[in-house]
Short mmCIF file of C-alpha atoms and ligand atoms in Angstrom, two decimals:
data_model
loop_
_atom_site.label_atom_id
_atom_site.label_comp_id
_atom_site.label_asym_id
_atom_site.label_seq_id
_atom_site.Cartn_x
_atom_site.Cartn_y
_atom_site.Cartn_z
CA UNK Q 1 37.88 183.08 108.15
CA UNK Q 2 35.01 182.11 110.20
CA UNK Q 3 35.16 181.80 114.42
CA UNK Q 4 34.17 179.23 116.26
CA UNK Q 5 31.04 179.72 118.24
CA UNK Q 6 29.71 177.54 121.46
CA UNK Q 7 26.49 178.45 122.69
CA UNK Q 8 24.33 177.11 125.82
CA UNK Q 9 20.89 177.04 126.15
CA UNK Q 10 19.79 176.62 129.28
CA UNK Q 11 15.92 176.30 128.04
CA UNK Q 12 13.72 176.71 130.76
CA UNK Q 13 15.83 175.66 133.72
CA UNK Q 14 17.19 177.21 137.01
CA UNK Q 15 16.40 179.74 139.43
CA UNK Q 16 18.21 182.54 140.38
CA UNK Q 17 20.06 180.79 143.24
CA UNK Q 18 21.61 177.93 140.58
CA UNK Q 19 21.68 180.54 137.80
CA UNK Q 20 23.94 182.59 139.98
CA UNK Q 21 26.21 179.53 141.31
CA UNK Q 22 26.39 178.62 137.70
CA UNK Q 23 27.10 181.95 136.05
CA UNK Q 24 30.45 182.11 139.25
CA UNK Q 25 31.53 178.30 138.55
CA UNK Q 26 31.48 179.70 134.65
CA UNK Q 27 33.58 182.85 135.16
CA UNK Q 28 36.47 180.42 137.06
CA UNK Q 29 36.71 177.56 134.63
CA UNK Q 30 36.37 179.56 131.46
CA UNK Q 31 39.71 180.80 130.14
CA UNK Q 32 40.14 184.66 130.47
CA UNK Q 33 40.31 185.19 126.97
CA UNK Q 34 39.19 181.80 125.21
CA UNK Q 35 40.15 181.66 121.34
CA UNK Q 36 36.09 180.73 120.60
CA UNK Q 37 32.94 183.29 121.05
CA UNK Q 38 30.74 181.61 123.73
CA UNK Q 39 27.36 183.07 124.55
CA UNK Q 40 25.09 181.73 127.18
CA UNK Q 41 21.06 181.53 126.55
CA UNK Q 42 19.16 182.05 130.07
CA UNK Q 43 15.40 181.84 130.42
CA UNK Q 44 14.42 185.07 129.82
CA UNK Q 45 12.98 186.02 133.25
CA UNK Q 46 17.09 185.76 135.06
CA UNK Q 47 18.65 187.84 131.57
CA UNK Q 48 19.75 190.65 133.88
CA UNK Q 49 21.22 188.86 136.71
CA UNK Q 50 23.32 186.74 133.64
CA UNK Q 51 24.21 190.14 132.05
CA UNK Q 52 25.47 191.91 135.23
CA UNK Q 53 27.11 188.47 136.78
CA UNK Q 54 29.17 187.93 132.90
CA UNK Q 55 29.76 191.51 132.76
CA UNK Q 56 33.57 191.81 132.07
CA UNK Q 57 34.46 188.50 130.72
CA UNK Q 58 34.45 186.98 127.14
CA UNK Q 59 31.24 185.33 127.29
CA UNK Q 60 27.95 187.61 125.41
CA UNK Q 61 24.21 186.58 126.40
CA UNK Q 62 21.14 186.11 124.26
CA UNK Q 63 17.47 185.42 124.65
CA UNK Q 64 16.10 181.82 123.43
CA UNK Q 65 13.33 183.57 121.56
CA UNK Q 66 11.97 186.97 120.27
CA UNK Q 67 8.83 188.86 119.12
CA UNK Q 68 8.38 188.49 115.05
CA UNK Q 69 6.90 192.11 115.35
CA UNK Q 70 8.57 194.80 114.62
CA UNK Q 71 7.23 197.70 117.00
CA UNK Q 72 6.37 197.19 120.83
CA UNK Q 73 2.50 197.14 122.00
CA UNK Q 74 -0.31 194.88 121.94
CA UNK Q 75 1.51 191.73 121.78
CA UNK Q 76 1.09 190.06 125.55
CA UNK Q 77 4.01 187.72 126.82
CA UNK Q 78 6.17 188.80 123.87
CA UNK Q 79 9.77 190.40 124.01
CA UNK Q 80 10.95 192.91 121.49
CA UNK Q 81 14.32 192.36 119.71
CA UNK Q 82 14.54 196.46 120.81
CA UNK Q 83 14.20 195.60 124.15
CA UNK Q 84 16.81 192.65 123.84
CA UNK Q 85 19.49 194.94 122.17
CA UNK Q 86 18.23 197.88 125.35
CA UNK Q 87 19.63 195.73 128.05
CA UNK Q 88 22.39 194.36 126.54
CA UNK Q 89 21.83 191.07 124.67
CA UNK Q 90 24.27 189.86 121.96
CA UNK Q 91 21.90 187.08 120.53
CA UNK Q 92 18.79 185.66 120.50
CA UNK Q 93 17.92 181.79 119.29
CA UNK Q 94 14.73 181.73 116.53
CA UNK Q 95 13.35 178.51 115.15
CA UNK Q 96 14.26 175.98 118.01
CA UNK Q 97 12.68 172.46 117.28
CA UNK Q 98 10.98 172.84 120.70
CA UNK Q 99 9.18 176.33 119.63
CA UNK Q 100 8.52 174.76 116.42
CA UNK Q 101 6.54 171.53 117.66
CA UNK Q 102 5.14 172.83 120.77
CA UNK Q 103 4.43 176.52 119.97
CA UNK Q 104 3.65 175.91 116.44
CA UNK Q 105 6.33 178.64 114.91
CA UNK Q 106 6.35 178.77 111.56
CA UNK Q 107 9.39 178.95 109.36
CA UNK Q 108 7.56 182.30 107.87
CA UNK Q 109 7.66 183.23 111.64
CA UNK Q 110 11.38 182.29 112.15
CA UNK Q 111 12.12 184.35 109.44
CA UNK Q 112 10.73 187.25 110.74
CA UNK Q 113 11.64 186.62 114.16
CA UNK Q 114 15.53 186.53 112.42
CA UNK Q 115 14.46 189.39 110.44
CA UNK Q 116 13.51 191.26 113.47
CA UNK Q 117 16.74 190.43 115.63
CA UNK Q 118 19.12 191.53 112.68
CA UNK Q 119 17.33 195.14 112.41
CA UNK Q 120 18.17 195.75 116.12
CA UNK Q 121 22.02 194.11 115.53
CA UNK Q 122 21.17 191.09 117.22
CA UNK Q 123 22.40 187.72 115.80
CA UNK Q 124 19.98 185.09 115.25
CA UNK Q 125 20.89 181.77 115.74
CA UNK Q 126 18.45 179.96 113.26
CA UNK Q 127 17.62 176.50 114.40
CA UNK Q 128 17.15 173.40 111.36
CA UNK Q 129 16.62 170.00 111.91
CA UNK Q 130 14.66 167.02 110.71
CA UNK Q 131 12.71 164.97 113.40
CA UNK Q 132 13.28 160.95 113.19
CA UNK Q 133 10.72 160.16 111.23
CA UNK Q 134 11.85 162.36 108.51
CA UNK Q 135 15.56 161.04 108.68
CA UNK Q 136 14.22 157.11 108.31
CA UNK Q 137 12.03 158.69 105.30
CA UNK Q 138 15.16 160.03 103.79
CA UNK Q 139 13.61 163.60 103.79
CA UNK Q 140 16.54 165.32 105.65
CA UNK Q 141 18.07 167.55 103.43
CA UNK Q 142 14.71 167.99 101.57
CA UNK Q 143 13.11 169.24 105.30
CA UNK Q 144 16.67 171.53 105.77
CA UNK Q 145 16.25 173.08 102.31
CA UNK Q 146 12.39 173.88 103.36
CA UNK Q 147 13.24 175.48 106.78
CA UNK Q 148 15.68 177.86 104.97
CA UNK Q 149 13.93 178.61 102.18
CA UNK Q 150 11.96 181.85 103.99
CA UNK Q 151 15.53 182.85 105.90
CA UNK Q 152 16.80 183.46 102.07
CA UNK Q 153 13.35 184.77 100.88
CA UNK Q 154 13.65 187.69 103.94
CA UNK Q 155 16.64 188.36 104.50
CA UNK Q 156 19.03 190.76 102.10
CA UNK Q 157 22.41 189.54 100.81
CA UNK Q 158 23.48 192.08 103.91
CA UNK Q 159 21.68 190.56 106.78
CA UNK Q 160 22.69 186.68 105.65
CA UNK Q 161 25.75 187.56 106.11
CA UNK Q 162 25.26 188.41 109.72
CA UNK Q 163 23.03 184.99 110.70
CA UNK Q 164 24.50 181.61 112.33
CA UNK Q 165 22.67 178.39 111.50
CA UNK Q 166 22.30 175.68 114.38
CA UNK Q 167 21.57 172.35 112.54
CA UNK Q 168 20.19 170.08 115.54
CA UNK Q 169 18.25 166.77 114.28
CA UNK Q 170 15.12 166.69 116.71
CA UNK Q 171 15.82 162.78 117.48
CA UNK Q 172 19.25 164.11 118.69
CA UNK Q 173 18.06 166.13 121.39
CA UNK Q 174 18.66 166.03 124.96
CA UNK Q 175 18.35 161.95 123.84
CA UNK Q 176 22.23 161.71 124.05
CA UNK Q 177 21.63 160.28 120.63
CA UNK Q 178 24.64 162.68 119.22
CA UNK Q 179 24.23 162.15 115.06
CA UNK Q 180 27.47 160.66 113.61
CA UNK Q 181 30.52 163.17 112.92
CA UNK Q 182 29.42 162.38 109.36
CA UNK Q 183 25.82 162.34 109.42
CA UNK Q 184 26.36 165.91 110.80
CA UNK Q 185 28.79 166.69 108.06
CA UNK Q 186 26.84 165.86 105.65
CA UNK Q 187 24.06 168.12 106.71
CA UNK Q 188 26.45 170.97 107.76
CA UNK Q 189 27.93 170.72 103.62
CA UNK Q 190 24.81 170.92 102.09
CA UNK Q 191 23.49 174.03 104.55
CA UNK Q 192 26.90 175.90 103.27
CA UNK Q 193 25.98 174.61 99.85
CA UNK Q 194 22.46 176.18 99.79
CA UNK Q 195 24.35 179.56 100.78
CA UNK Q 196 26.96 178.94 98.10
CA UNK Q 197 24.41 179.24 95.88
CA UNK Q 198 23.59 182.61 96.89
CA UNK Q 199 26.79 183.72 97.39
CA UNK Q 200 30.33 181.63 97.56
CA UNK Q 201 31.43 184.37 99.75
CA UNK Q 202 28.45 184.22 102.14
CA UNK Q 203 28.67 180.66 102.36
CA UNK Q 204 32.15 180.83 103.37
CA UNK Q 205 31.81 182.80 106.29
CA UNK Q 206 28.76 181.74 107.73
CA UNK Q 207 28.86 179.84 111.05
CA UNK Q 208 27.15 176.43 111.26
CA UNK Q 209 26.92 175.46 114.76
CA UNK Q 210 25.85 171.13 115.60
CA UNK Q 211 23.05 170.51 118.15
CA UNK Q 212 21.65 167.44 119.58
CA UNK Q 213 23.51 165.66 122.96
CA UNK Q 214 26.68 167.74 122.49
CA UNK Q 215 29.14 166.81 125.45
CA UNK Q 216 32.86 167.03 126.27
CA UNK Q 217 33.36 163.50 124.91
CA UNK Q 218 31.54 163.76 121.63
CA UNK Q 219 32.80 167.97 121.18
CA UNK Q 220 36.06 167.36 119.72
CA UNK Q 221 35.44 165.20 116.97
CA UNK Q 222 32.24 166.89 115.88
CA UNK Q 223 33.89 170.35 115.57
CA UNK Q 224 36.62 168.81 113.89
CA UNK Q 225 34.67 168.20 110.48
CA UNK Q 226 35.32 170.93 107.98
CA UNK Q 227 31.75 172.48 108.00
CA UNK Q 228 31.12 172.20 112.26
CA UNK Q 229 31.96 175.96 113.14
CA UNK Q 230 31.00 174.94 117.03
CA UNK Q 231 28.04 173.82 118.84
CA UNK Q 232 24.55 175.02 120.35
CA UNK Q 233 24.67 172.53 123.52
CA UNK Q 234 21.57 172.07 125.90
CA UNK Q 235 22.00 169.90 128.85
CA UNK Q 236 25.53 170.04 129.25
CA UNK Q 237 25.96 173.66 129.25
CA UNK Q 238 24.42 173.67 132.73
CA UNK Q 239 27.72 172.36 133.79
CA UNK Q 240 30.12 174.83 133.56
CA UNK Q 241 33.06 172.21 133.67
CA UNK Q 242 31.52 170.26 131.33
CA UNK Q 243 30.62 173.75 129.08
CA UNK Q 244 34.21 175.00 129.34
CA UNK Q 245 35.62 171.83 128.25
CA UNK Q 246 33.26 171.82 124.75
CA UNK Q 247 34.36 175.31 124.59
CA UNK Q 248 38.03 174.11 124.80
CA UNK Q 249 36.90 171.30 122.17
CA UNK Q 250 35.96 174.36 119.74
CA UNK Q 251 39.34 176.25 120.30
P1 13P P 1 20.90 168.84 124.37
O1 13P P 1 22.33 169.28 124.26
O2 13P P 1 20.40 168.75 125.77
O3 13P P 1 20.63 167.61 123.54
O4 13P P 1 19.99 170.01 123.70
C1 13P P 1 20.36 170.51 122.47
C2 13P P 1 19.55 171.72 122.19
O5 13P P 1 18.36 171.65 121.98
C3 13P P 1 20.25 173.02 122.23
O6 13P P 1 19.45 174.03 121.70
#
């Protein structure tokens, strides 16, 4: 059956002095060999000082965004999934709300970006989620459906197998609004019921990880609905007591 997955992304925050302090506090409150896959998401510019300082323990490391193209060259300020996968990254995050309203990315984009990461044996982690607004209109699942719709137009049977979803309502983040063990539920069922429809196999297996104001106190209950498979946590996984206490929650 499916694993458990915790992921932090620590956006763009730090410097190297608080990455390193955070990456040492991590290594000593994390259990040696936790019963969950954790990965960590630095801002790209401190990825090799994160990859050296986690070498040798359980926890992988993956870039918050990557280049939709497929080849490297004329494409200024971007990263290559190749050059991800070259220095060691597990994972990269594609489709974040934040890239999405501030940097304009597409779904079409996402998809490629996904599309991109999976051809170099990264795993994307492809961010959903409906804003407010959409929620009081009643156009969740509707605005879930539409996100997806290019990931299943892209991808092969072969690569969907390989993706994990992050559902993270926009009005849930870094708000500490956390959506309702059963308002996330109910999105998490109908994301594994759009895969089900592709394949019951598929859908099965396929990780589906809550975002939005995830903390110790909320952790536990959220990953214990049926379709939670773990959590994609901002804020709090700049804390590594509070991150290694959600990744105890996910256990
Ligand atoms: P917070 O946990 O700070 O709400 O952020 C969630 C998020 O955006 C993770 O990608």
């Amino acid at each position: 059956m499916r694993s458990n997955l915790v992921a932090g992304n620590w956006k763009m925050c730090g410097d190297s002095a608080s990455i390193g302090k955070l990456v040492a506090e991590m290594k000593a409150s994390l259990p040696a060999e936790p019963g969950v896959d954790i990965a960590v998401f630095p801002p790209s510019v401190y990825l090799a000082q994160v990859l050296v300082g986690l070498s040798g323990s359980p926890v992988a490391v993956g870039n918050q965004n990557v280049c939709d193209q497929p080849s490297e060259g004329a494409y200024t300020g971007e990263v290559s999934a190749s050059m991800l996968a070259d220095v060691g990254c597990r994972y990269v995050i594609v489709g974040h709300s934040e890239r999405r309203a501030m940097y304009g990315e597409t779904s079409e984009q996402v998809a490629q970006k996904a599309k991109q990461a999976l051809l170099q044996g990264l795993i994307p982690l492809v961010c959903v989620g409906e804003t407010e607004a959409q929620r009081d209109e009643g156009a969740t699942l509707e605005v879930i459906s539409a996100q997806l719709k290019p990931i299943f137009s892209t991808l092969s049977a072969e690569q969907l197998r390989l993706i994990v979803v992050a559902y993270e309502p926009v009005w849930a983040i870094g708000t500490g609004k956390t959506a309702s063990p059963d308002q996330a539920q109910e999105v998490h069922a109908f994301i594994r019921a759009l895969f089900s429809k592709k394949d019951e196999l598929l859908a099965k297996g396929l990780r589906i990880l809550y975002g939005g104001s995830v903390k110790a106190a909320n952790a536990g209950e959220l990953f214990a609905q049926a379709d939670i498979d773990g959590g994609l946590v901002g804020g709090a996984s700049l804390d590594a007591q509070e991150f290694s206490a959600i990744c105890r929650a996910a256990e």
